Short mmCIF file of C-alpha atoms and ligand atoms in Angstrom, two decimals:
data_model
loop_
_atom_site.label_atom_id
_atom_site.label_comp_id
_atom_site.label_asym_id
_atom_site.label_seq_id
_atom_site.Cartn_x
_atom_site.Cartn_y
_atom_site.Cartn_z
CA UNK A 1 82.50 41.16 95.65
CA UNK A 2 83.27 41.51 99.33
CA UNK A 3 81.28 43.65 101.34
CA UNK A 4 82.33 47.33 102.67
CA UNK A 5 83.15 47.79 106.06
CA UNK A 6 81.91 51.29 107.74
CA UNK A 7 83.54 52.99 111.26
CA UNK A 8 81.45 51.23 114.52
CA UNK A 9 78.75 53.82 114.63
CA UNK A 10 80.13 56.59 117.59
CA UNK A 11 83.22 56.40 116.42
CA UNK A 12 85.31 59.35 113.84
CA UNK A 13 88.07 58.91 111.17
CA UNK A 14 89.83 62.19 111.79
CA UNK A 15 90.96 62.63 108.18
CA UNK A 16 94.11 64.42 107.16
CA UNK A 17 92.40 67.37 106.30
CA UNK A 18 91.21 67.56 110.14
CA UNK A 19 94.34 66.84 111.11
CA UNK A 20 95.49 70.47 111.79
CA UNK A 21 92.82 71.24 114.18
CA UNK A 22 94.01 68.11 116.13
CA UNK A 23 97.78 69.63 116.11
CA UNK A 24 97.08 72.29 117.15
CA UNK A 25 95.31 71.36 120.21
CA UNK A 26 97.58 68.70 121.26
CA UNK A 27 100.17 71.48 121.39
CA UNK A 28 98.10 73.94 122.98
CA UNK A 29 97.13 71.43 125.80
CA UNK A 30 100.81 70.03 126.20
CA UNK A 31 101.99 73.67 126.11
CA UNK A 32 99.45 74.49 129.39
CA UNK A 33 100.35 71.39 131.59
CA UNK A 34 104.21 72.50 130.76
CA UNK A 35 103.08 76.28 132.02
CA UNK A 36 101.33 75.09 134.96
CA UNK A 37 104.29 72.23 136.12
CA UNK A 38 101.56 69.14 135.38
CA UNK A 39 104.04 66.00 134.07
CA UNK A 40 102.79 63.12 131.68
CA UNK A 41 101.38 59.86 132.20
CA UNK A 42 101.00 57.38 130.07
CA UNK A 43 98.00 54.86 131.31
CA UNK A 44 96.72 51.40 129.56
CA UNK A 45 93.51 51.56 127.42
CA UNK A 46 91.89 48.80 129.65
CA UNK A 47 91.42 48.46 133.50
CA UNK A 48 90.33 45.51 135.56
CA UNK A 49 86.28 46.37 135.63
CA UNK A 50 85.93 47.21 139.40
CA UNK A 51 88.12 49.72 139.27
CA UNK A 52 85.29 52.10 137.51
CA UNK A 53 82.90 49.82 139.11
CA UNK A 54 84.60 51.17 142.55
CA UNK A 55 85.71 54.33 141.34
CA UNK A 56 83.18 55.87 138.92
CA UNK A 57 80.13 54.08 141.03
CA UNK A 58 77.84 51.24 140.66
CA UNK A 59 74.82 53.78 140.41
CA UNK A 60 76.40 56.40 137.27
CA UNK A 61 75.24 55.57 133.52
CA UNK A 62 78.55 54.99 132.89
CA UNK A 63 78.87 52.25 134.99
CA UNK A 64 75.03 50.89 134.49
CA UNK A 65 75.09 51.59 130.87
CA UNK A 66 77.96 52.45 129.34
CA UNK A 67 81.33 50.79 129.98
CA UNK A 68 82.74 48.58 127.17
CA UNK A 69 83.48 45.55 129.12
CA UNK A 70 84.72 42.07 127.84
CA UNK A 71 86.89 38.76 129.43
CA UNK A 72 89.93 38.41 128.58
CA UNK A 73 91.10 34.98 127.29
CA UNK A 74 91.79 34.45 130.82
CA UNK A 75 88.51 35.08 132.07
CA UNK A 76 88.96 38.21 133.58
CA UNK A 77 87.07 41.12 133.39
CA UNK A 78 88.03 44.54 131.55
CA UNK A 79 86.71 47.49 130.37
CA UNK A 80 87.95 50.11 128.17
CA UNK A 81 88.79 53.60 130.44
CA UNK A 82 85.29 55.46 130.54
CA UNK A 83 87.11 58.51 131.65
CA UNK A 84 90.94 58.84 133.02
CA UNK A 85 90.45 59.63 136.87
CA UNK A 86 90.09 56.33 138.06
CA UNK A 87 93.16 54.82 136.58
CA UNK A 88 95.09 57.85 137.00
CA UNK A 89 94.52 57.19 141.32
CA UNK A 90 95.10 53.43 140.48
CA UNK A 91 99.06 53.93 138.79
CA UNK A 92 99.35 57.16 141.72
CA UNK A 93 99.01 54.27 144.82
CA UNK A 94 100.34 51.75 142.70
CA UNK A 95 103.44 53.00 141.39
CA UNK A 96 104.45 55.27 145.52
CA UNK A 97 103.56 58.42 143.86
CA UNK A 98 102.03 59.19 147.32
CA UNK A 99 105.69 59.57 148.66
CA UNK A 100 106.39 62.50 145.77
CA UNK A 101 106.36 66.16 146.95
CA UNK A 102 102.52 67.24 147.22
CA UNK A 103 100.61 68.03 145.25
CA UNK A 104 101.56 65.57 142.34
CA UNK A 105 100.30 67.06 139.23
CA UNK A 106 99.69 64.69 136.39
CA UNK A 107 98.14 65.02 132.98
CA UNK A 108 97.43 62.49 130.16
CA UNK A 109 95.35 62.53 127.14
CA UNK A 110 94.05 59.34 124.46
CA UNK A 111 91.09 58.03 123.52
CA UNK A 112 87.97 57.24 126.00
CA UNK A 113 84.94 54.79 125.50
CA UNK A 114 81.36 55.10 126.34
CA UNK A 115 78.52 53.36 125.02
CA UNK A 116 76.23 56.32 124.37
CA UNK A 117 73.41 57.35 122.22
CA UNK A 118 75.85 59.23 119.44
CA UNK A 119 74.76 62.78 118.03
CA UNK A 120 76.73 66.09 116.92
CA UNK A 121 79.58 66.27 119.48
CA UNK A 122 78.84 62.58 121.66
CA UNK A 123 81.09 60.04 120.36
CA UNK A 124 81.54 56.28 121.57
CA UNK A 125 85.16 56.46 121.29
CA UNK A 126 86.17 60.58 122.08
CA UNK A 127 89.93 61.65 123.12
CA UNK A 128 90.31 63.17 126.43
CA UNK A 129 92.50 65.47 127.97
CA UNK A 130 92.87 64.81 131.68
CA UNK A 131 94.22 66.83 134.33
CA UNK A 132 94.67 65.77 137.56
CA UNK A 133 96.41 67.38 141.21
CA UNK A 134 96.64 64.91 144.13
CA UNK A 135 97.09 65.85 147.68
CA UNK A 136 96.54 69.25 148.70
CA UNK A 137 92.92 70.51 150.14
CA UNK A 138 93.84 74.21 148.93
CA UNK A 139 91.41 76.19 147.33
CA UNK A 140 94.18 77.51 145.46
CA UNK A 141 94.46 74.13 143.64
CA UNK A 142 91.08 74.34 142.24
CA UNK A 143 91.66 77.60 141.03
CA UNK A 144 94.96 76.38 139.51
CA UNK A 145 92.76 73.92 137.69
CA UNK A 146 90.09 76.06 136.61
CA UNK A 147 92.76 78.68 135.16
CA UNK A 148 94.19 75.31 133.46
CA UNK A 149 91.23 75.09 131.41
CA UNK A 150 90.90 78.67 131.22
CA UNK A 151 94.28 79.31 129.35
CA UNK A 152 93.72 76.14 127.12
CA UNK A 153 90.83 77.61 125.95
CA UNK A 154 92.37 81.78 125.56
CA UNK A 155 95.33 80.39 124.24
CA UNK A 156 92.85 78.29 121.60
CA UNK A 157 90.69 81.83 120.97
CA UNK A 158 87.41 80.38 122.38
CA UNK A 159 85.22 83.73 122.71
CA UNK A 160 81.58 83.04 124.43
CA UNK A 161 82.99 80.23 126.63
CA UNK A 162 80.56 79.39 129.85
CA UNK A 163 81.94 78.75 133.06
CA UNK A 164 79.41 76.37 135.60
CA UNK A 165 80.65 75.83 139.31
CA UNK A 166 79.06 74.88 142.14
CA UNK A 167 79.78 73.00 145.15
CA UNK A 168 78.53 69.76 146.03
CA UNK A 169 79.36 69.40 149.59
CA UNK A 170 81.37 66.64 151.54
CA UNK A 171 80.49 62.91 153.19
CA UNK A 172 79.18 65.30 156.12
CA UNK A 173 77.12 67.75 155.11
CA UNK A 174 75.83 66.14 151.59
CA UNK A 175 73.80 63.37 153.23
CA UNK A 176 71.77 66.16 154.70
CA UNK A 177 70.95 68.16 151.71
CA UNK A 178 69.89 64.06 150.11
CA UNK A 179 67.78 64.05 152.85
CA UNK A 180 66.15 67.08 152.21
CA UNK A 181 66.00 66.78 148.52
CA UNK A 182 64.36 63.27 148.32
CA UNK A 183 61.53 64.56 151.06
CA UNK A 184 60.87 67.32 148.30
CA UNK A 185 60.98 64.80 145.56
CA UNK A 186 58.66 62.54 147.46
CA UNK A 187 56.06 64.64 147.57
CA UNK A 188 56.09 65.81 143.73
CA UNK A 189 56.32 61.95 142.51
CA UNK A 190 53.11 62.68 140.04
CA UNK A 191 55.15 65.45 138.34
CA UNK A 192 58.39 63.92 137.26
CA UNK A 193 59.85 60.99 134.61
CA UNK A 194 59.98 57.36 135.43
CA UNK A 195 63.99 57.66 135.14
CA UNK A 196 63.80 60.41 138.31
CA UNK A 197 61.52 57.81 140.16
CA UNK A 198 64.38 55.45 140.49
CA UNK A 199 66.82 58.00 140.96
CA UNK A 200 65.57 59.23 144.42
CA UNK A 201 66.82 56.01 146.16
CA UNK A 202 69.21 55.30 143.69
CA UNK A 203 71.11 58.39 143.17
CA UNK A 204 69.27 61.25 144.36
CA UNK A 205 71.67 64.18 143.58
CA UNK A 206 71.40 63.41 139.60
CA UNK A 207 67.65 64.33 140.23
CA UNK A 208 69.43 67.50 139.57
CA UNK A 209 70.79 66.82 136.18
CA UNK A 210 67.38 65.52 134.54
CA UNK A 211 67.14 66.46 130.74
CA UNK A 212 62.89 65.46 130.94
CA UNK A 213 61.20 68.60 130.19
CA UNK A 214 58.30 67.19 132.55
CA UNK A 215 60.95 67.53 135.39
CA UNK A 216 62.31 71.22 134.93
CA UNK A 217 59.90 72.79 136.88
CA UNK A 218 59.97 70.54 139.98
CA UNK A 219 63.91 71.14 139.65
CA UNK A 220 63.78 75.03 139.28
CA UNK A 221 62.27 75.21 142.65
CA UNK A 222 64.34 71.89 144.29
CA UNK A 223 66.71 72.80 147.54
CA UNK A 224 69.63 74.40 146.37
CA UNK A 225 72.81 72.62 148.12
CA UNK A 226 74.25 75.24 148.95
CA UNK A 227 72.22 76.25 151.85
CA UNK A 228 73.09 72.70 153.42
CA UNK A 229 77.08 73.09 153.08
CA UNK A 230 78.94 72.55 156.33
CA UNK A 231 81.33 75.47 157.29
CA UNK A 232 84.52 73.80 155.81
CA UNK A 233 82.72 73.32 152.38
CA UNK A 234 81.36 76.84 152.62
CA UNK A 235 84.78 78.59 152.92
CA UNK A 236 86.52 76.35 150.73
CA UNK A 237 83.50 77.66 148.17
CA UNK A 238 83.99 81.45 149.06
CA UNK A 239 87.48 81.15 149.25
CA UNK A 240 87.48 79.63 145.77
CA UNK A 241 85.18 82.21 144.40
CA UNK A 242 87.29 85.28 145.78
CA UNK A 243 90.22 83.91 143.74
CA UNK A 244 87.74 83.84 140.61
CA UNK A 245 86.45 87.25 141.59
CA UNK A 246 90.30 88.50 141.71
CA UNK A 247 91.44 88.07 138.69
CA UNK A 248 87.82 88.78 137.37
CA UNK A 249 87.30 85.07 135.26
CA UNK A 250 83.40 85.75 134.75
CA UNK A 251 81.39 82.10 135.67
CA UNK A 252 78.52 81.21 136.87
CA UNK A 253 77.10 79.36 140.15
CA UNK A 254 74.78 76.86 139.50
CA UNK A 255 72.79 75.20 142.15
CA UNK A 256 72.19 72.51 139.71
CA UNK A 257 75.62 71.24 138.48
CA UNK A 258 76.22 67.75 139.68
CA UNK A 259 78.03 65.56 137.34
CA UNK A 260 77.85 62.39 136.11
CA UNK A 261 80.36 60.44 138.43
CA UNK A 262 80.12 59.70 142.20
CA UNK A 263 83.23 60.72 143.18
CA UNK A 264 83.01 64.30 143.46
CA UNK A 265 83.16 66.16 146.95
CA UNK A 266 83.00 70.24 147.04
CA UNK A 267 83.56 71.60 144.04
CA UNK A 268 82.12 70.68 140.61
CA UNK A 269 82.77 73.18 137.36
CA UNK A 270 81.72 72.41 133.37
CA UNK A 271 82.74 74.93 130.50
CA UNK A 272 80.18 75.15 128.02
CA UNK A 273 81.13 76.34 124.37
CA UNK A 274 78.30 78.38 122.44
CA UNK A 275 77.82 77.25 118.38
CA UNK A 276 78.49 73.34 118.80
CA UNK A 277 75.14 71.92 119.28
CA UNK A 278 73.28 70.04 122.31
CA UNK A 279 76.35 68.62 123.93
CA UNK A 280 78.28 71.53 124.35
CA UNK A 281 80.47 70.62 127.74
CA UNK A 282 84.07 71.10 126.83
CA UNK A 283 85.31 70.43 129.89
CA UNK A 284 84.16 69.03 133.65
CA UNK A 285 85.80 68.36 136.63
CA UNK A 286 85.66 69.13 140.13
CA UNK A 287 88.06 67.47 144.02
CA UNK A 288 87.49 64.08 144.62
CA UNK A 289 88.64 64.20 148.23
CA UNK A 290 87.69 60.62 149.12
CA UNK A 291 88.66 58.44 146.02
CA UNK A 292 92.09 57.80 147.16
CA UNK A 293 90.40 56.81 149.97
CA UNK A 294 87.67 54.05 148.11
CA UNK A 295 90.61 53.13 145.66
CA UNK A 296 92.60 51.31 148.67
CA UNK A 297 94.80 54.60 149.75
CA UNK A 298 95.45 56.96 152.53
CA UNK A 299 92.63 59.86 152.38
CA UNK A 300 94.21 62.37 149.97
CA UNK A 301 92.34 65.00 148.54
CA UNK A 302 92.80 65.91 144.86
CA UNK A 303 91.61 67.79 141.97
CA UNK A 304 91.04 67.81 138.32
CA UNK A 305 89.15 68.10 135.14
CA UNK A 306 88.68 66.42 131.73
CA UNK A 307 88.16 68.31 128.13
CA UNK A 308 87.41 66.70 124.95
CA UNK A 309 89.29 67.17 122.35
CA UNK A 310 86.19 66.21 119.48
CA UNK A 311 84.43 69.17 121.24
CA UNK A 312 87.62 71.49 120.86
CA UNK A 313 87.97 70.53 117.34
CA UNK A 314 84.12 71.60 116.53
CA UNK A 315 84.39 74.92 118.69
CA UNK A 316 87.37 75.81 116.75
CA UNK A 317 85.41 75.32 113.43
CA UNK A 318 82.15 76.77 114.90
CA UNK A 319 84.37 79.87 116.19
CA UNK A 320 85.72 80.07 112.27
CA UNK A 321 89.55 80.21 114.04
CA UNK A 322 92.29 79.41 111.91
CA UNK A 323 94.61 77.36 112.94
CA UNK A 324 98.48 76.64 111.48
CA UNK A 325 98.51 74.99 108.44
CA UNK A 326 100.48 71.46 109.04
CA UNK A 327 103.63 71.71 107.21
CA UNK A 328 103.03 70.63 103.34
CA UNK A 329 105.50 69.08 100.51
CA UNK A 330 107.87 72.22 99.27
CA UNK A 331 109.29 70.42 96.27
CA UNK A 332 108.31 67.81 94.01
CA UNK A 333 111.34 66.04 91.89
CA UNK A 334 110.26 64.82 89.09
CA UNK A 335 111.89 61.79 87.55
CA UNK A 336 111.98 61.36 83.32
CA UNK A 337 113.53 57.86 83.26
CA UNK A 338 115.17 54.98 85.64
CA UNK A 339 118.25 56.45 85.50
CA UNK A 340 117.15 59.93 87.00
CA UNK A 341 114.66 57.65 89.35
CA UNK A 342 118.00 56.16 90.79
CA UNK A 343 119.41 59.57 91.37
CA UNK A 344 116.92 61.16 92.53
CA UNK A 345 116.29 58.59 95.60
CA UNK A 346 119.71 59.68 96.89
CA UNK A 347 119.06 63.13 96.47
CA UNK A 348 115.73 63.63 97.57
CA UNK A 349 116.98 61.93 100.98
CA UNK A 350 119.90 64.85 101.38
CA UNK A 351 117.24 67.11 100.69
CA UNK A 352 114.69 65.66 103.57
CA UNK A 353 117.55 65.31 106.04
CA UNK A 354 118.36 68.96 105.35
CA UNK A 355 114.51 69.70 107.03
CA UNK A 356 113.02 70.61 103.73
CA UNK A 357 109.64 68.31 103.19
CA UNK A 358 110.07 66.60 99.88
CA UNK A 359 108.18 64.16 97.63
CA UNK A 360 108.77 62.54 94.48
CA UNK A 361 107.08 61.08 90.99
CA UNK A 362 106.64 57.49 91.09
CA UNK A 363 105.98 54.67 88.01
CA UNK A 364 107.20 55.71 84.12
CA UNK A 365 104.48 58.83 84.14
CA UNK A 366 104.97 61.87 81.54
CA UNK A 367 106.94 64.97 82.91
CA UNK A 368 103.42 66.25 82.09
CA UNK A 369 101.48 64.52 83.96
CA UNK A 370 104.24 64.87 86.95
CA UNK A 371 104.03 68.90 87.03
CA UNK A 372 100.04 68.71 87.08
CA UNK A 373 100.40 66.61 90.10
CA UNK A 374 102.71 68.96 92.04
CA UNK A 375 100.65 71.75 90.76
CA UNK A 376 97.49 70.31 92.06
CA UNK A 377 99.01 69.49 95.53
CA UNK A 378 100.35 73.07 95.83
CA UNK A 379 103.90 72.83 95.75
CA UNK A 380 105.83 75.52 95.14
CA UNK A 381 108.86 73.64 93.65
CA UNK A 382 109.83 71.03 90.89
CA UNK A 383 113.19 69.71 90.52
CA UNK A 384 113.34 68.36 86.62
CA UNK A 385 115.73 65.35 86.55
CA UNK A 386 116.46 63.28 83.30
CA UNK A 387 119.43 61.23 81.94
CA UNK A 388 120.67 64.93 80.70
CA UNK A 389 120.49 66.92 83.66
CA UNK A 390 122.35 63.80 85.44
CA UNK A 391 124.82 63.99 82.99
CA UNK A 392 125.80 67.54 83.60
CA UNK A 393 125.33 66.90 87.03
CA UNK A 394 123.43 69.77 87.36
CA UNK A 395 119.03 70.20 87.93
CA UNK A 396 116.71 72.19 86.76
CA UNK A 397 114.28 73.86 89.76
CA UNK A 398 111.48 74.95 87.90
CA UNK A 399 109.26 77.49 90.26
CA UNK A 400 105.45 76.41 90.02
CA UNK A 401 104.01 79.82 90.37
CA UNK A 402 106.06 82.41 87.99
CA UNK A 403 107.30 79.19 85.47
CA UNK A 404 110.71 80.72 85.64
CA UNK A 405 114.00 78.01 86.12
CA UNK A 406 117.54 77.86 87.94
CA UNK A 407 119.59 75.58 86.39
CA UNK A 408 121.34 74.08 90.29
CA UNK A 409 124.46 71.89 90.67
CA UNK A 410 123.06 68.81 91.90
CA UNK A 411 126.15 68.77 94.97
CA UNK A 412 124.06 72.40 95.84
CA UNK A 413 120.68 71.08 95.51
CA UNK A 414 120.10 70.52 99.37
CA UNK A 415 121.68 74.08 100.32
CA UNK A 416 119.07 75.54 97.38
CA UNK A 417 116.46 74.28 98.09
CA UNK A 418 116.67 75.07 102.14
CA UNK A 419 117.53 78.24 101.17
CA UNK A 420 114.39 78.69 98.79
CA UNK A 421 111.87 76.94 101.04
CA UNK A 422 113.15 78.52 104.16
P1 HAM B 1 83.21 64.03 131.99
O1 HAM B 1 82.41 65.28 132.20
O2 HAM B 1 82.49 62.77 131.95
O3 HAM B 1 84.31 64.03 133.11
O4 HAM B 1 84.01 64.18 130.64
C1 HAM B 1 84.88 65.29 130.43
C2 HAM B 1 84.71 65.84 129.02
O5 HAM B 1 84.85 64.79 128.05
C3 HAM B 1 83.36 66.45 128.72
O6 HAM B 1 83.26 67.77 129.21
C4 HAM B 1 83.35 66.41 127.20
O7 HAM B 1 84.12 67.49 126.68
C5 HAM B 1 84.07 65.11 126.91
N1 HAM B 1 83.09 64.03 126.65
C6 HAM B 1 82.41 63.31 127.57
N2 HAM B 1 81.63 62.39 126.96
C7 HAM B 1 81.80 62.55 125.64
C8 HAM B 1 81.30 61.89 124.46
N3 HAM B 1 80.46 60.86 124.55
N4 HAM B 1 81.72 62.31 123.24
C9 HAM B 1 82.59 63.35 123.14
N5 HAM B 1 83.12 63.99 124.20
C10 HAM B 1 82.74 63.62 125.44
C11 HAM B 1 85.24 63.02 133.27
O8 HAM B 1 85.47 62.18 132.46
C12 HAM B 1 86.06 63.17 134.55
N6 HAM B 1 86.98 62.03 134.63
C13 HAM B 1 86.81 64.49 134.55
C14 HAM B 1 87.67 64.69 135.76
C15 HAM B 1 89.00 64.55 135.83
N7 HAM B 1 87.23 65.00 136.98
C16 HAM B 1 88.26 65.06 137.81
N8 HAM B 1 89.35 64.79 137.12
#
């Protein structure tokens, strides 16, 4: 007997009974970019390999660890997206966006690949939603942003949602604070993991982001970045925060948020959802002010942030919202013979094209056997058609719930059953 295959292990069949979570997200999310003015793009899967080389950085786990990369048949080398940002900025200088009216607003959403370790909530393969603003230095467009993700998640009914934001300073003032943070580290080298040994010359500001329990303490009392901002990262933080303060959106600053790609400059945020387990980011993001820049552009400073949809779909469920029921089958037609079979093909197709969700018996099974099945699948309607009912041109709807019949001209059956399932 040939073997069984299983799913690649990080990777989810979303099953049709999962499938109205999913809807309803995908609607939510589209709904939001439409509120905010954010238009669609539609990106490839796979990317020439130095573009998240370039653009994510040599020194991320992503890049060191985690990228999906294969050559083509023609020997070149690709990876599956990690994340959306990178390509996003690649199809913005490629395609003249840069000559649209600032800022250009784009959002896109599909599936992303990572090879990680998987557990409740990390996936190999996860779907993204990406949102991303490009040119415009305004505070106001991180706000924008962060009220982005906000409304996604009100409009979704996530209570107990945790807002993280810091800033991370700029090519000027950042190499400062790296300064100061590696002398610290330096001198506590007995103290922390072998992974945080590396990371002070190889990427010191993830020194941060350790999840060694050996390393909390030397990170509780680390040099907080923002006592090294320079004055133009410093106002665009307060100004940032006053907005957040105005319309009273409760978040936290944390000294510690850094993020797991290099191309972040100023500000960084992460919502975190209560009830779905260890990974509980549903969202991160934060300006990217110089990856125009790196990607081969004019500088351009932008803004964005990711949320994954997996994560959504488990914070509905851990939240216990209910979400609208994806529309079902209203009425079953059950055939008796060939000769009803033959009409009810025609008629079942009136009945769909009149917007009324429709399915029918298949193979020579008892009328019996065909009302259990519409029974079991919940549907509140049966239309009974046999060689008599097509010779009297005229159908019995038999209601599942009460058992009581209409006997229905078959010309009126479309008109009846909108009516009825309306
Ligand atoms: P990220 O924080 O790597 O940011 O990912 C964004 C979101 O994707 C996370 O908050 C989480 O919800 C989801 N996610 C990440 N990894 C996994 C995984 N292994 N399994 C399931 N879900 C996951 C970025 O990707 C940036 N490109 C976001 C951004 C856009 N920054 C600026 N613009």
């Amino acid at each position: 007997m040939a073997r069984l295959y299983q799913n690649p292990k990080g990777t989810k069949d979303v099953l049709p009974e999962e499938q109205q979570y999913w809807k309803h997200i995908e609607t939510t999310m589209q709904r939001v970019a439409e509120l905010y003015g954010y238009e669609k793009l539609t990106l490839p899967i796979f990317e020439e390999t130095a573009l998240f080389r370039r653009g994510v950085g040599e020194g991320t786990d992503i890049v060191e660890k985690e990228m999906y990369t294969f050559s083509d048949k023609g020997g070149s080398s690709m990876t599956l997206r990690p994340e959306f940002t990178a390509g996003v900025v690649r199809a913005y200088l490629q395609n003249g966006m840069a000559s649209r009216t600032r800022p250009v607003k784009l959002w896109s959403a599909g599936p992303v690949f990572r090879y990680e370790r998987p557990q409740a909530g990390r996936y190999r393969q996860f779907t993204q939603f990406n949102v991303e603003a490009i040119g415009e230095l305004d505070p106001a467009l991180d706000f924008e942003i962060m009220s982005a993700a906000w409304h996604l998640y009100d409009a979704l009914g996530f209570r107990k949602l945790n807002f993280q934001i810091n800033s991370i300073g700029c090519p000027l003032c950042r190499p400062g604070y790296l300064r100061k943070l590696k002398d610290y580290y330096r001198g506590r080298l007995s103290g922390i993991c072998d992974d945080c040994r590396t990371r002070i010359e190889k990427n010191p500001l993830r020194l941060l982001d350790c999840k060694n329990a050996s390393c909390r303490p030397v990170i509780e009392t680390a040099p907080s970045i923002g006592d090294c901002l320079c004055a133009e990262c410093g106002d665009h933080f307060r100004t940032l925060r006053g907005y957040l303060d105005s319309l009273s959106r409760p978040y936290t600053v944390n000294p510690r948020l850094v993020r797991g790609l290099d191309y972040y400059t100023k500000t960084v945020f992460e919502v975190w959802a209560e009830g779905i387990g260890a990974q509980n980011a549903v969202c991160g993001g934060g300006r990217y002010d110089g990856l125009i820049e790196l990607l081969g552009g004019p500088p351009t400073p932008a803004v964005g942030f990711a949320a994954g949809i997996e994560r959504m779909v488990l914070t509905l469920q851990a939240h216990e919202i209910s979400v609208p029921p994806i529309p079902s089958p209203k009425v079953y037609f059950v055939c008796l013979d060939d000769t009803a079979r033959a009409e009810a093909v025609s008629l079942i197709s009136r009945v769909r094209l009149a917007g009324v969700e429709a399915v029918m018996g298949f193979g020579g099974r008892s009328l019996k056997a065909q009302l259990r099945e519409a029974d079991r699948k919940g549907i509140p309607l049966a239309v009974i058609l046999g060689s008599d009912e097509i010779r009297s041109q005229k159908a019995q709807v038999k209601h599942m719930q009460s058992g009581t019949q209409d006997m229905v001209p078959l010309s009126e059956l479309p008109a009846f059953l909108t009516a009825r399932t309306g």
